């Protein structure tokens, strides 16, 4: 995977966490940078671990599907991208009471929920030539930065931008999948 595709993959993987961080930041009164960094690190570490787990699962299966690997990666990224767009289009009609602070457990559960797509992407990455450690570190770093920024911007921007960010992330995922397919079909 070329560095540009890796950059866009990392950014796409962090958009759902960014959307969640906007909500977390919006639910706090004047969040401090230390709270934003704490939240970013929790999300970033979890988001970096999940593609490695997915990649490990994909490595076991890769020998059986080597001829179809690029199609599998493309399909996974396409489905995940469409799912992110679908989630971004959903209306949130429920009113949730805002917490006064975020516990580690709540942040970890939220981070895990937003990293499920990174697990599936990790499976897809097992089928292409990519250094999973560089990809996972890139995803984790991008998520840490995006979540930290998201928490700080959350009180200003709120949920409207969060939904748009998730939809943009879905489109970027689909474009990364198309680039992978294109690279393999033109070789």
Short mmCIF file of C-alpha atoms in Angstrom, two decimals:
data_model
loop_
_atom_site.label_atom_id
_atom_site.label_comp_id
_atom_site.label_asym_id
_atom_site.label_seq_id
_atom_site.Cartn_x
_atom_site.Cartn_y
_atom_site.Cartn_z
CA UNK A 1 0.00 0.00 0.00
CA UNK A 2 1.47 3.34 -0.97
CA UNK A 3 1.93 6.10 1.63
CA UNK A 4 -0.92 8.21 0.24
CA UNK A 5 -3.38 5.32 0.47
CA UNK A 6 -2.12 4.58 3.98
CA UNK A 7 -2.63 8.21 4.99
CA UNK A 8 -6.21 8.23 3.69
CA UNK A 9 -6.91 4.86 5.31
CA UNK A 10 -5.67 6.15 8.67
CA UNK A 11 -7.75 9.31 8.33
CA UNK A 12 -10.83 7.33 7.31
CA UNK A 13 -10.43 4.98 10.25
CA UNK A 14 -10.27 7.93 12.63
CA UNK A 15 -13.36 9.76 11.40
CA UNK A 16 -15.89 7.71 13.34
CA UNK A 17 -13.79 8.17 16.48
CA UNK A 18 -13.61 11.90 15.65
CA UNK A 19 -17.41 11.98 15.41
CA UNK A 20 -17.68 10.24 18.79
CA UNK A 21 -15.12 12.68 20.24
CA UNK A 22 -17.18 15.63 19.08
CA UNK A 23 -20.08 14.19 21.04
CA UNK A 24 -17.89 13.51 24.06
CA UNK A 25 -16.48 17.02 23.92
CA UNK A 26 -19.95 18.50 23.51
CA UNK A 27 -21.09 16.67 26.62
CA UNK A 28 -18.40 18.20 28.82
CA UNK A 29 -18.32 21.71 30.15
CA UNK A 30 -15.18 23.40 28.84
CA UNK A 31 -13.05 20.28 28.30
CA UNK A 32 -9.38 20.73 29.16
CA UNK A 33 -6.54 19.69 26.89
CA UNK A 34 -5.55 16.99 29.41
CA UNK A 35 -9.01 15.39 29.13
CA UNK A 36 -8.86 15.63 25.34
CA UNK A 37 -5.38 13.98 25.27
CA UNK A 38 -6.51 11.26 27.67
CA UNK A 39 -9.51 10.53 25.48
CA UNK A 40 -7.36 10.63 22.33
CA UNK A 41 -4.82 8.19 23.74
CA UNK A 42 -7.49 5.71 24.84
CA UNK A 43 -9.14 5.81 21.42
CA UNK A 44 -5.80 5.75 19.57
CA UNK A 45 -4.43 2.71 21.38
CA UNK A 46 -7.62 0.71 20.91
CA UNK A 47 -7.89 1.80 17.27
CA UNK A 48 -4.27 0.67 16.69
CA UNK A 49 -4.79 -2.75 18.29
CA UNK A 50 -7.93 -3.77 16.40
CA UNK A 51 -6.47 -3.82 12.86
CA UNK A 52 -3.61 -6.00 14.11
CA UNK A 53 -6.14 -8.47 15.49
CA UNK A 54 -8.07 -8.38 12.20
CA UNK A 55 -4.84 -8.76 10.22
CA UNK A 56 -3.92 -11.82 12.29
CA UNK A 57 -7.27 -13.39 11.50
CA UNK A 58 -6.83 -12.50 7.83
CA UNK A 59 -3.34 -14.02 7.72
CA UNK A 60 -4.77 -17.40 8.61
CA UNK A 61 -7.29 -17.13 5.79
CA UNK A 62 -5.02 -15.45 3.21
CA UNK A 63 -3.47 -18.63 1.84
CA UNK A 64 -6.93 -19.82 0.82
CA UNK A 65 -8.01 -16.68 -0.99
CA UNK A 66 -4.81 -15.30 -2.51
CA UNK A 67 -6.27 -15.02 -6.02
CA UNK A 68 -9.23 -12.99 -4.75
CA UNK A 69 -7.47 -10.88 -2.12
CA UNK A 70 -7.89 -7.49 -3.82
CA UNK A 71 -11.59 -8.16 -4.38
CA UNK A 72 -12.03 -9.10 -0.73
CA UNK A 73 -10.24 -5.95 0.47
CA UNK A 74 -12.29 -3.84 -1.95
CA UNK A 75 -15.57 -5.44 -0.85
CA UNK A 76 -14.80 -5.06 2.86
CA UNK A 77 -13.86 -1.41 2.46
CA UNK A 78 -16.88 -0.77 0.24
CA UNK A 79 -19.28 -2.34 2.73
CA UNK A 80 -17.67 -0.52 5.67
CA UNK A 81 -17.77 2.76 3.78
CA UNK A 82 -21.42 2.31 2.89
CA UNK A 83 -22.17 1.41 6.51
CA UNK A 84 -20.45 4.58 7.73
CA UNK A 85 -22.42 6.66 5.23
CA UNK A 86 -25.64 4.96 6.31
CA UNK A 87 -24.85 5.69 9.98
CA UNK A 88 -24.08 9.29 9.10
CA UNK A 89 -27.47 9.67 7.46
CA UNK A 90 -29.40 8.31 10.46
CA UNK A 91 -31.22 10.78 12.66
CA UNK A 92 -30.56 10.74 16.39
CA UNK A 93 -33.98 11.27 17.93
CA UNK A 94 -33.03 10.13 21.40
CA UNK A 95 -32.12 12.66 24.03
CA UNK A 96 -29.31 11.46 26.23
CA UNK A 97 -28.44 13.00 29.57
CA UNK A 98 -24.96 14.49 29.41
CA UNK A 99 -22.40 13.08 31.87
CA UNK A 100 -20.40 15.42 34.04
CA UNK A 101 -17.18 13.51 33.26
CA UNK A 102 -16.11 10.50 31.22
CA UNK A 103 -14.84 7.40 32.98
CA UNK A 104 -12.11 5.22 31.48
CA UNK A 105 -14.60 2.37 31.01
CA UNK A 106 -17.07 4.53 29.08
CA UNK A 107 -14.29 5.89 26.87
CA UNK A 108 -12.82 2.41 26.27
CA UNK A 109 -16.20 0.94 25.33
CA UNK A 110 -16.89 3.85 23.00
CA UNK A 111 -13.42 3.52 21.48
CA UNK A 112 -13.92 -0.21 20.93
CA UNK A 113 -17.31 0.39 19.32
CA UNK A 114 -15.77 2.88 16.89
CA UNK A 115 -12.85 0.54 16.14
CA UNK A 116 -14.86 -2.45 14.91
CA UNK A 117 -14.40 -1.18 11.37
CA UNK A 118 -10.62 -1.11 11.94
CA UNK A 119 -10.80 -4.81 12.88
CA UNK A 120 -12.50 -5.57 9.57
CA UNK A 121 -10.03 -3.36 7.70
CA UNK A 122 -7.23 -5.33 9.36
CA UNK A 123 -8.68 -8.52 7.88
CA UNK A 124 -8.68 -6.85 4.47
CA UNK A 125 -5.10 -5.64 4.92
CA UNK A 126 -3.96 -9.23 5.39
CA UNK A 127 -4.79 -9.86 1.74
CA UNK A 128 -2.57 -7.11 0.34
CA UNK A 129 1.09 -6.19 0.66
CA UNK A 130 1.10 -3.90 3.69
CA UNK A 131 3.20 -3.62 6.83
CA UNK A 132 0.51 -4.04 9.49
CA UNK A 133 2.63 -2.40 12.18
CA UNK A 134 3.04 0.78 10.14
CA UNK A 135 -0.66 0.73 9.21
CA UNK A 136 -1.75 0.15 12.82
CA UNK A 137 0.58 2.86 14.14
CA UNK A 138 -0.69 5.27 11.48
CA UNK A 139 -4.31 4.50 12.34
CA UNK A 140 -3.61 4.84 16.07
CA UNK A 141 -1.73 8.12 15.67
CA UNK A 142 -4.36 9.60 13.36
CA UNK A 143 -7.09 8.55 15.79
CA UNK A 144 -5.25 10.03 18.77
CA UNK A 145 -4.85 13.36 17.00
CA UNK A 146 -8.37 13.41 15.56
CA UNK A 147 -10.02 12.47 18.86
CA UNK A 148 -8.00 15.04 20.81
CA UNK A 149 -9.04 17.72 18.33
CA UNK A 150 -12.60 16.37 18.30
CA UNK A 151 -13.01 16.66 22.05
CA UNK A 152 -11.75 20.24 22.00
CA UNK A 153 -14.01 21.18 19.10
CA UNK A 154 -16.96 19.20 20.42
CA UNK A 155 -18.46 21.93 22.52
CA UNK A 156 -18.46 24.26 19.51
CA UNK A 157 -19.33 22.01 16.59
CA UNK A 158 -21.51 19.33 18.17
CA UNK A 159 -23.21 16.43 16.44
CA UNK A 160 -23.94 18.00 13.04
CA UNK A 161 -20.30 17.90 11.95
CA UNK A 162 -19.86 14.49 13.58
CA UNK A 163 -22.36 12.89 11.24
CA UNK A 164 -20.78 14.58 8.21
CA UNK A 165 -17.34 13.40 9.31
CA UNK A 166 -18.56 9.81 9.46
CA UNK A 167 -20.04 10.09 5.96
CA UNK A 168 -16.82 11.59 4.60
CA UNK A 169 -14.89 8.75 6.26
CA UNK A 170 -17.15 6.25 4.51
CA UNK A 171 -16.49 7.83 1.13
CA UNK A 172 -12.74 7.83 1.79
CA UNK A 173 -12.85 4.14 2.76
CA UNK A 174 -14.61 3.31 -0.49
CA UNK A 175 -12.01 5.30 -2.43
CA UNK A 176 -9.18 3.43 -0.68
CA UNK A 177 -10.88 0.15 -1.61
CA UNK A 178 -11.20 1.28 -5.22
CA UNK A 179 -7.50 2.28 -5.26
CA UNK A 180 -6.51 -1.17 -3.95
CA UNK A 181 -8.62 -2.86 -6.63
CA UNK A 182 -7.20 -0.58 -9.32
CA UNK A 183 -3.59 -1.26 -8.21
CA UNK A 184 -4.10 -5.03 -8.42
CA UNK A 185 -6.00 -5.05 -11.71
CA UNK A 186 -3.45 -2.86 -13.50
CA UNK A 187 -0.39 -4.87 -12.44
#
